[in-house]
């Protein structure tokens, strides 16, 4: 099918300019000066809209078994919600549990996703146990499976935790095979001591989840990860869900020193706070229990994170989409905050929430597109197939209406959650039309996509490495 998108303003890494975009089949075929495209083809009028590459959410957890339950979005419900929000690619985390064969964990993730996704998907691999076998498996996944990034945890002892020796070995392997090490940087051993002490004092409310995970323990782990990567001869390192000013200082210092260190943040750390959300009365705050935790609004985390996005010390905004319903799931932690499943759902709202930063004068239009699409594609080996409006790229295209408005609510969202972390938020801007590999999947607020349209994307190495 041939489709011409006319009258819009293309936004991408090379700037913002009026252009008509020709789509042939699943690919972008050409860009024309306005009015320069062929006649007699199906046309979408994008007048007054931004034409941007489909969003890439580089951090999701569909169906993750965690905290005694499973994340409530399946690949079906979660990728459909992603499409509604202008995200046309997700990179989810396949899981190797401690004692499990890495390839078995990956096969289980393929089985969950295959035939169920509405948009394209790729995988990172969580290593829950670093040993001789999993180190060997890293080479095989990079060479044969299109998986070029591995997540390790300095938190969650007894679940996903790796000690410093394991981390160093995985980093040395990544240095050799070109993979990216993604790090959950929180000192989980120290956090567990604080958690036990808080519970012994009778401090059981959700806010204590945040108070027992102080930013010093995120900054310390971030620093340690950076130094371990240095010992591993500057292994590429990507800090996930960075939430705190002091952790950002560590990343900025490493980047100033020319190191292969990158980081992402998430909308929850740009908008929500420990006091207002996690500290909501009664058990309500459980909705916002996630790790790393929301930070204090009395400090300057929001300001510093937006600045980090401008300066590229923070390269990407991902969601860490890990939804749990309040009823029966978050409620597992009634009377004990440490039993609340960790996670916030937001895959549907990232494109809008970061656009609000443009409206508020905190980010340029181009930086918006970079942080939600182009940089994730480059960081994780999907560029230029994804992340750019250019001939030869997949026709993953979002028409974004700056004059529209988005109101976020559980009443209207499409994620499989019984609450919204952003209930009542109003965004000046709106996802208007979403195209995934040449197929219109969302238009006029209605869904036209289908389960099974989304394909697995084998990835190459990061474009940011020399
Ligand atoms: N943090 C969360 O909040 N949920 C899933 C895993 C993680 O690291
Ligand atoms: Zn994590
Ligand atoms: Zn995560």
Coordinates of C-alpha atoms and ligand atoms in Angstrom, one line a residue:
X1 CA 0.0 0.0 0.0
X2 CA 1.2 3.5 -0.8
X3 CA 0.4 6.4 1.6
X4 CA 1.3 10.0 1.5
X5 CA 1.4 12.1 4.6
X6 CA 1.0 15.7 3.6
X7 CA 1.2 19.1 5.2
X8 CA 2.9 18.1 8.4
X9 CA 6.1 19.2 10.1
X10 CA 8.8 16.5 10.4
X11 CA 10.8 16.5 13.6
X12 CA 13.9 14.5 13.9
X13 CA 17.6 14.5 14.7
X14 CA 18.4 16.7 11.7
X15 CA 15.9 19.4 12.7
X16 CA 12.2 20.5 12.2
X17 CA 11.0 21.2 8.7
X18 CA 7.8 21.0 6.6
X19 CA 7.8 17.9 4.4
X20 CA 5.5 15.3 2.9
X21 CA 6.3 11.7 3.7
X22 CA 5.7 8.8 1.3
X23 CA 5.2 5.4 2.7
X24 CA 5.4 2.3 0.5
X25 CA 4.5 -1.0 2.2
X26 CA 6.2 -1.1 5.5
X27 CA 8.9 1.4 4.7
X28 CA 9.3 5.1 4.3
X29 CA 10.0 5.6 0.6
X30 CA 10.8 9.3 0.3
X31 CA 10.4 12.8 1.7
X32 CA 9.2 15.7 -0.5
X33 CA 9.0 19.4 -0.2
X34 CA 5.4 20.3 0.7
X35 CA 3.1 19.4 -2.3
X36 CA 5.9 17.6 -4.1
X37 CA 4.6 14.0 -3.6
X38 CA 2.9 11.8 -6.2
X39 CA -0.8 12.3 -7.1
X40 CA -3.4 9.6 -6.9
X41 CA -2.3 7.9 -3.8
X42 CA -4.0 7.6 -0.4
X43 CA -3.3 10.7 1.6
X44 CA -3.4 11.6 5.3
X45 CA -3.6 15.3 6.0
X46 CA -1.1 16.1 8.7
X47 CA -1.7 19.9 8.6
X48 CA -0.9 21.4 12.0
X49 CA 0.7 18.1 13.3
X50 CA 4.2 17.1 14.0
X51 CA 5.4 14.0 12.1
X52 CA 7.7 12.1 14.4
X53 CA 9.3 8.7 14.4
X54 CA 7.3 6.2 16.5
X55 CA 8.3 6.1 20.1
X56 CA 10.7 3.5 21.4
X57 CA 10.2 2.5 25.0
X58 CA 13.5 0.8 25.9
X59 CA 12.4 -0.4 29.3
X60 CA 9.3 -2.5 29.9
X61 CA 8.3 -5.5 31.9
X62 CA 5.3 -7.2 30.4
X63 CA 4.0 -10.2 32.4
X64 CA 7.1 -10.0 34.7
X65 CA 6.8 -12.5 37.6
X66 CA 7.8 -10.3 40.5
X67 CA 7.0 -9.7 44.2
X68 CA 4.8 -12.8 44.4
X69 CA 2.6 -11.9 41.4
X70 CA 2.9 -11.0 37.7
X71 CA 3.0 -7.6 36.1
X72 CA -0.6 -7.1 35.0
X73 CA -0.1 -6.2 31.3
X74 CA 0.5 -9.0 28.9
X75 CA 2.3 -8.5 25.7
X76 CA -1.1 -8.1 24.1
X77 CA -2.6 -5.5 26.4
X78 CA 0.7 -3.7 27.0
X79 CA 1.7 -3.2 23.4
X80 CA -1.8 -2.2 22.4
X81 CA -1.7 0.5 25.2
X82 CA 1.8 1.5 23.9
X83 CA 0.4 2.0 20.4
X84 CA -2.3 4.3 21.8
X85 CA 0.4 6.4 23.3
X86 CA 2.5 6.7 20.2
X87 CA 5.0 4.0 21.1
X88 CA 5.6 1.6 18.2
X89 CA 8.6 -0.4 19.6
X90 CA 9.2 -1.8 23.1
X91 CA 12.3 -3.4 24.4
X92 CA 11.2 -5.7 27.1
X93 CA 13.4 -7.6 29.6
X94 CA 13.6 -11.3 29.2
X95 CA 14.6 -13.0 32.5
X96 CA 17.1 -15.6 33.5
X97 CA 16.3 -16.5 37.1
X98 CA 19.1 -17.7 39.4
X99 CA 19.9 -21.3 38.5
X100 CA 18.1 -21.2 35.2
X101 CA 19.8 -21.6 31.8
X102 CA 19.9 -18.2 30.0
X103 CA 18.6 -19.5 26.7
X104 CA 15.6 -21.1 28.5
X105 CA 14.7 -17.8 30.0
X106 CA 14.9 -16.2 26.6
X107 CA 12.8 -18.9 25.0
X108 CA 10.1 -18.4 27.7
X109 CA 10.0 -14.7 26.8
X110 CA 9.7 -15.4 23.1
X111 CA 6.8 -17.7 23.9
X112 CA 5.0 -15.0 25.8
X113 CA 5.5 -12.4 23.2
X114 CA 5.3 -14.2 19.8
X115 CA 2.0 -13.6 18.0
X116 CA 0.7 -11.4 20.8
X117 CA 2.3 -8.0 20.2
X118 CA 0.5 -5.1 18.5
X119 CA 3.8 -3.2 17.8
X120 CA 7.4 -4.4 17.2
X121 CA 9.4 -5.7 20.1
X122 CA 12.9 -6.6 21.1
X123 CA 14.5 -8.0 24.2
X124 CA 17.3 -7.1 26.7
X125 CA 18.3 -10.1 28.9
X126 CA 18.3 -9.9 32.7
X127 CA 21.0 -12.1 34.2
X128 CA 19.9 -13.4 37.5
X129 CA 23.0 -15.5 37.9
X130 CA 26.4 -14.7 36.5
X131 CA 28.5 -17.8 36.2
X132 CA 30.6 -19.6 33.5
X133 CA 27.5 -20.8 31.7
X134 CA 25.7 -17.5 31.6
X135 CA 28.9 -15.7 30.5
X136 CA 29.2 -18.1 27.6
X137 CA 25.5 -17.5 26.9
X138 CA 26.1 -13.7 26.6
X139 CA 28.3 -14.4 23.5
X140 CA 25.7 -16.6 22.0
X141 CA 22.9 -14.1 22.5
X142 CA 24.9 -11.3 21.0
X143 CA 26.0 -13.4 18.0
X144 CA 22.8 -15.3 17.2
X145 CA 19.8 -13.9 19.0
X146 CA 19.9 -10.2 18.4
X147 CA 20.3 -9.4 22.1
X148 CA 23.1 -6.9 22.7
X149 CA 22.3 -5.6 26.3
X150 CA 22.2 -7.4 29.6
X151 CA 20.7 -6.1 32.9
X152 CA 22.3 -6.7 36.2
X153 CA 21.0 -5.9 39.7
X154 CA 23.0 -4.4 42.6
X155 CA 19.6 -4.6 44.4
X156 CA 17.2 -7.4 45.4
X157 CA 19.5 -9.8 47.2
X158 CA 18.2 -13.3 46.8
X159 CA 16.2 -12.5 43.7
X160 CA 18.2 -10.9 40.9
X161 CA 21.2 -9.6 42.9
X162 CA 24.8 -9.9 41.5
X163 CA 27.8 -9.3 43.7
X164 CA 30.7 -7.1 42.6
X165 CA 32.7 -10.0 41.4
X166 CA 29.9 -11.3 39.2
X167 CA 29.3 -7.8 37.9
X168 CA 33.0 -7.4 37.0
X169 CA 33.0 -10.7 35.1
X170 CA 29.9 -9.8 33.1
X171 CA 31.4 -6.4 32.3
X172 CA 34.6 -8.0 31.1
X173 CA 32.6 -10.2 28.8
X174 CA 30.6 -7.3 27.5
X175 CA 33.8 -5.4 26.9
X176 CA 34.9 -8.3 24.7
X177 CA 31.7 -8.9 22.8
X178 CA 30.5 -5.3 22.5
X179 CA 27.3 -5.6 24.5
X180 CA 25.9 -3.0 26.8
X181 CA 25.6 -3.6 30.6
X182 CA 22.4 -2.1 32.0
X183 CA 22.6 -1.6 35.7
X184 CA 19.9 -1.4 38.4
X185 CA 22.1 0.7 40.6
X186 CA 21.0 0.6 44.3
X187 CA 22.9 -0.9 47.1
X188 CA 20.5 -3.7 47.9
X189 CA 22.5 -5.2 50.8
X190 CA 22.4 -1.9 52.7
X191 CA 18.7 -1.3 51.7
X192 CA 17.7 -4.6 53.2
X193 CA 19.2 -3.6 56.6
X194 CA 17.3 -0.3 56.6
X195 CA 14.1 -2.2 55.6
X196 CA 14.4 -4.7 58.5
X197 CA 15.1 -1.8 60.9
X198 CA 12.1 0.2 59.7
X199 CA 9.8 -2.8 60.0
X200 CA 11.1 -3.6 63.5
X201 CA 10.1 0.0 64.5
X202 CA 6.6 -0.6 63.2
X203 CA 7.1 1.6 60.1
X204 CA 5.0 -0.3 57.6
X205 CA 3.4 2.3 55.4
X206 CA 4.3 2.7 51.7
X207 CA 6.3 5.8 52.3
X208 CA 8.9 3.8 54.1
X209 CA 9.7 2.0 50.8
X210 CA 11.2 5.3 49.7
X211 CA 12.7 6.3 53.0
X212 CA 14.6 3.0 53.2
X213 CA 16.1 3.5 49.7
X214 CA 17.9 6.9 50.2
X215 CA 19.5 8.6 47.3
X216 CA 23.0 8.0 48.9
X217 CA 22.5 4.3 48.2
X218 CA 21.6 4.9 44.5
X219 CA 24.6 7.3 44.1
X220 CA 26.9 4.9 45.8
X221 CA 25.9 2.0 43.6
X222 CA 26.0 4.2 40.5
X223 CA 29.5 5.2 41.4
X224 CA 30.5 1.6 42.1
X225 CA 29.1 0.5 38.8
X226 CA 31.0 3.2 36.9
X227 CA 34.3 2.3 38.6
X228 CA 33.8 -1.4 38.0
X229 CA 33.1 -0.7 34.3
X230 CA 36.3 1.3 34.3
X231 CA 38.2 -1.7 35.7
X232 CA 36.6 -3.7 32.9
X233 CA 38.4 -1.5 30.4
X234 CA 35.5 1.0 29.9
X235 CA 32.8 -1.6 29.3
X236 CA 29.7 0.2 28.0
X237 CA 27.4 0.9 30.9
X238 CA 23.8 2.2 30.9
X239 CA 22.2 3.1 34.3
X240 CA 18.5 2.3 34.2
X241 CA 15.7 4.3 35.9
X242 CA 18.0 7.0 37.4
X243 CA 16.0 8.9 39.9
X244 CA 18.2 11.1 42.0
X245 CA 20.4 14.2 41.7
X246 CA 23.4 12.6 43.4
X247 CA 23.3 9.6 41.1
X248 CA 23.1 11.9 38.1
X249 CA 26.3 13.7 39.4
X250 CA 28.1 10.4 39.2
X251 CA 27.0 9.8 35.6
X252 CA 27.8 13.4 34.6
X253 CA 31.3 13.1 36.0
X254 CA 32.0 9.9 34.2
X255 CA 30.7 11.4 30.9
X256 CA 32.8 14.5 31.4
X257 CA 35.8 12.1 31.7
X258 CA 34.9 10.7 28.3
X259 CA 33.6 7.4 29.6
X260 CA 31.2 5.0 27.9
X261 CA 28.5 5.7 30.5
X262 CA 24.9 6.4 29.6
X263 CA 21.7 6.8 31.6
X264 CA 17.9 6.9 31.3
X265 CA 15.3 8.4 33.6
X266 CA 11.5 7.7 33.6
X267 CA 8.5 10.0 33.7
X268 CA 7.7 9.1 37.3
X269 CA 11.0 10.7 38.4
X270 CA 10.3 13.8 36.4
X271 CA 6.8 14.5 37.8
X272 CA 6.0 12.6 41.0
X273 CA 7.4 12.9 44.5
X274 CA 7.9 10.8 47.7
X275 CA 5.7 13.2 49.7
X276 CA 2.8 13.7 47.3
X277 CA 2.4 10.2 45.9
X278 CA 4.3 7.6 48.0
X279 CA 3.2 9.5 51.1
X280 CA -0.5 9.5 50.2
X281 CA -2.7 8.8 53.1
X282 CA -3.2 5.2 54.3
X283 CA -2.2 2.5 51.9
X284 CA -2.8 4.6 48.8
X285 CA 0.9 5.3 48.3
X286 CA 1.4 1.6 47.3
X287 CA 0.4 2.6 43.8
X288 CA 3.7 4.5 43.5
X289 CA 6.0 1.9 45.0
X290 CA 8.7 1.3 42.5
X291 CA 12.5 1.0 42.6
X292 CA 14.4 3.2 42.3
X293 CA 11.8 5.1 44.4
X294 CA 10.2 8.4 44.0
X295 CA 12.4 11.2 45.4
X296 CA 11.6 14.1 47.8
X297 CA 10.0 17.2 46.3
X298 CA 11.9 19.2 48.9
X299 CA 15.1 18.5 47.0
X300 CA 15.9 19.3 43.4
X301 CA 15.6 16.0 41.6
X302 CA 13.0 17.1 39.0
X303 CA 14.9 20.2 38.1
X304 CA 18.2 18.3 37.9
X305 CA 16.8 15.4 35.8
X306 CA 15.2 17.8 33.2
X307 CA 18.6 19.5 33.0
X308 CA 20.3 16.2 32.6
X309 CA 18.0 15.5 29.7
X310 CA 18.9 18.7 28.1
X311 CA 22.6 18.2 28.5
X312 CA 22.5 14.5 27.4
X313 CA 23.8 13.2 30.8
X314 CA 20.4 11.5 30.6
X315 CA 20.1 10.2 27.1
X316 CA 16.7 8.5 27.1
X317 CA 13.3 8.6 28.8
X318 CA 11.9 5.0 29.2
X319 CA 9.0 4.0 31.4
X320 CA 10.2 0.9 33.4
X321 CA 6.5 -0.1 32.7
X322 CA 5.8 -2.7 35.4
X323 CA 2.1 -2.4 36.2
X324 CA 0.4 -4.0 39.2
X325 CA -3.3 -3.5 40.1
X326 CA -4.0 -2.0 43.5
X327 CA -6.6 -4.7 44.3
X328 CA -5.0 -8.0 45.1
X329 CA -1.6 -7.1 43.8
X330 CA -0.4 -3.9 45.5
X331 CA -2.5 -5.1 48.5
X332 CA -0.1 -8.0 49.0
X333 CA 1.9 -5.4 51.0
X334 CA -0.9 -4.3 53.3
X335 CA 0.8 -3.9 56.7
X336 CA 4.3 -4.5 55.3
X337 CA 5.6 -2.1 52.6
X338 CA 8.4 -4.5 51.7
X339 CA 5.8 -6.9 50.3
X340 CA 4.3 -4.4 47.9
X341 CA 5.1 -5.5 44.3
X342 CA 7.5 -2.9 42.9
X343 CA 6.4 -1.1 39.8
X344 CA 4.5 1.7 38.0
X345 CA 2.7 1.4 34.7
X346 CA 3.2 4.1 32.1
X347 CA 3.9 2.7 28.7
X348 CA 0.9 4.6 27.3
X349 CA 1.9 8.1 28.6
X350 CA 5.6 8.6 28.0
X351 CA 5.4 10.4 24.7
X352 CA 2.9 12.8 26.1
X353 CA 4.6 13.3 29.4
X354 CA 7.9 14.2 27.8
X355 CA 6.1 16.5 25.3
X356 CA 4.8 18.4 28.3
X357 CA 8.5 19.2 28.9
X358 CA 8.5 21.0 25.5
X359 CA 5.4 22.9 26.4
X360 CA 7.0 23.9 29.7
X361 CA 10.1 25.2 28.0
X362 CA 12.4 22.4 29.5
X363 CA 13.2 20.6 26.3
X364 CA 13.4 21.5 22.6
X365 CA 11.2 19.7 20.1
X366 CA 14.2 17.9 18.7
X367 CA 15.3 16.8 22.1
X368 CA 11.9 15.4 22.8
X369 CA 12.1 13.2 19.7
X370 CA 15.7 12.2 20.5
X371 CA 14.9 11.1 24.1
X372 CA 11.8 9.1 23.2
X373 CA 12.8 7.6 19.9
X374 CA 16.0 8.4 18.1
X375 CA 18.5 7.8 21.0
X376 CA 16.8 4.6 22.2
X377 CA 17.2 3.3 18.6
X378 CA 20.8 4.2 18.4
X379 CA 21.6 3.1 22.0
X380 CA 20.2 -0.3 21.5
X381 CA 21.1 -1.2 17.9
X382 CA 17.9 -0.5 16.1
X383 CA 19.0 2.6 14.1
X384 CA 18.2 3.6 11.3
X385 CA 15.5 0.9 10.9
X386 CA 13.8 2.7 13.8
X387 CA 14.0 6.1 15.4
X388 CA 14.0 8.4 12.3
X389 CA 11.8 9.6 9.5
X390 CA 14.0 8.8 6.6
X391 CA 13.9 6.8 3.3
X392 CA 14.5 3.1 4.0
X393 CA 13.4 3.3 7.7
X394 CA 10.4 1.4 8.9
X395 CA 7.3 3.4 8.5
X396 CA 6.7 3.8 12.3
X397 CA 5.2 7.3 12.3
X398 CA 3.2 9.3 14.9
X399 CA 1.2 12.4 13.9
X400 CA 1.3 14.5 17.1
X401 CA -1.2 17.4 17.6
X402 CA 0.3 20.2 19.6
X403 CA -3.1 21.9 19.7
X404 CA -4.8 18.8 21.2
X405 CA -5.1 17.9 24.9
X406 CA -4.6 14.7 26.7
X407 CA -6.2 13.9 30.0
X408 CA -4.8 10.9 31.8
X409 CA -7.1 8.7 33.7
X410 CA -7.9 5.1 34.6
X411 CA -11.2 5.7 32.9
X412 CA -9.6 6.2 29.5
X413 CA -6.3 4.4 29.5
X414 CA -5.8 1.1 27.8
X415 CA -3.2 -0.5 30.2
X416 CA -4.5 -3.4 32.3
X417 CA -4.4 -1.5 35.5
X418 CA -7.1 -0.5 38.0
X419 CA -5.6 2.9 38.7
X420 CA -3.4 5.4 37.0
X421 CA -0.1 6.8 38.4
X422 CA -0.9 10.1 36.6
X423 CA -4.6 10.3 37.4
X424 CA -6.0 13.7 36.4
X425 CA -2.9 14.9 34.6
X426 CA -3.6 17.2 31.6
X427 CA -1.1 17.4 28.8
X428 CA -1.1 20.2 26.2
X429 CA -0.6 17.9 23.2
X430 CA -2.1 14.7 21.8
X431 CA -1.2 11.6 19.9
X432 CA -3.4 11.9 16.8
X433 CA -2.5 9.1 14.4
X434 CA -0.1 6.1 14.9
X435 CA 1.4 4.1 12.0
X436 CA 3.3 0.9 12.7
X437 CA 5.3 -0.5 9.7
X438 CA 3.0 1.3 7.2
X439 CA -0.2 0.2 8.9
X440 CA -2.4 2.8 10.6
X441 CA -3.0 1.4 14.1
X442 CA -4.6 4.4 15.8
X443 CA -6.6 7.2 14.3
X444 CA -9.3 9.5 15.7
X445 CA -9.0 7.8 19.1
X446 CA -10.0 4.5 17.6
X447 CA -7.9 1.3 17.4
X448 CA -7.3 -0.3 14.0
X449 CA -4.3 -2.5 14.8
X450 CA -4.2 -6.2 15.6
X451 CA -2.6 -8.6 17.9
X452 CA 0.2 -10.4 16.1
X453 CA 1.1 -7.4 13.9
X454 CA 4.2 -6.7 16.1
X455 CA 7.4 -8.5 15.1
X456 CA 10.5 -9.5 17.0
X457 CA 13.5 -7.2 16.2
X458 CA 16.9 -8.7 16.5
X459 CA 19.3 -5.9 17.4
X460 CA 22.9 -5.0 16.6
X461 CA 25.4 -3.4 18.9
X462 CA 24.9 0.2 20.2
X463 CA 25.8 2.9 17.7
X464 CA 27.3 5.0 20.4
X465 CA 30.4 2.8 20.8
X466 CA 33.7 3.2 18.9
Ligands
LIG1 N1 11.9 -1.8 39.6 C1 10.6 -1.8 39.6 O1 10.0 -0.9 40.2 N2 9.9 -2.8 39.1 C2 10.5 -3.9 38.3 C3 11.9 -4.1 38.6 C4 12.6 -2.9 39.0 O2 13.8 -2.8 39.0
LIG2 ZN1 15.5 -2.1 37.9
LIG3 ZN1 12.8 -2.3 35.1

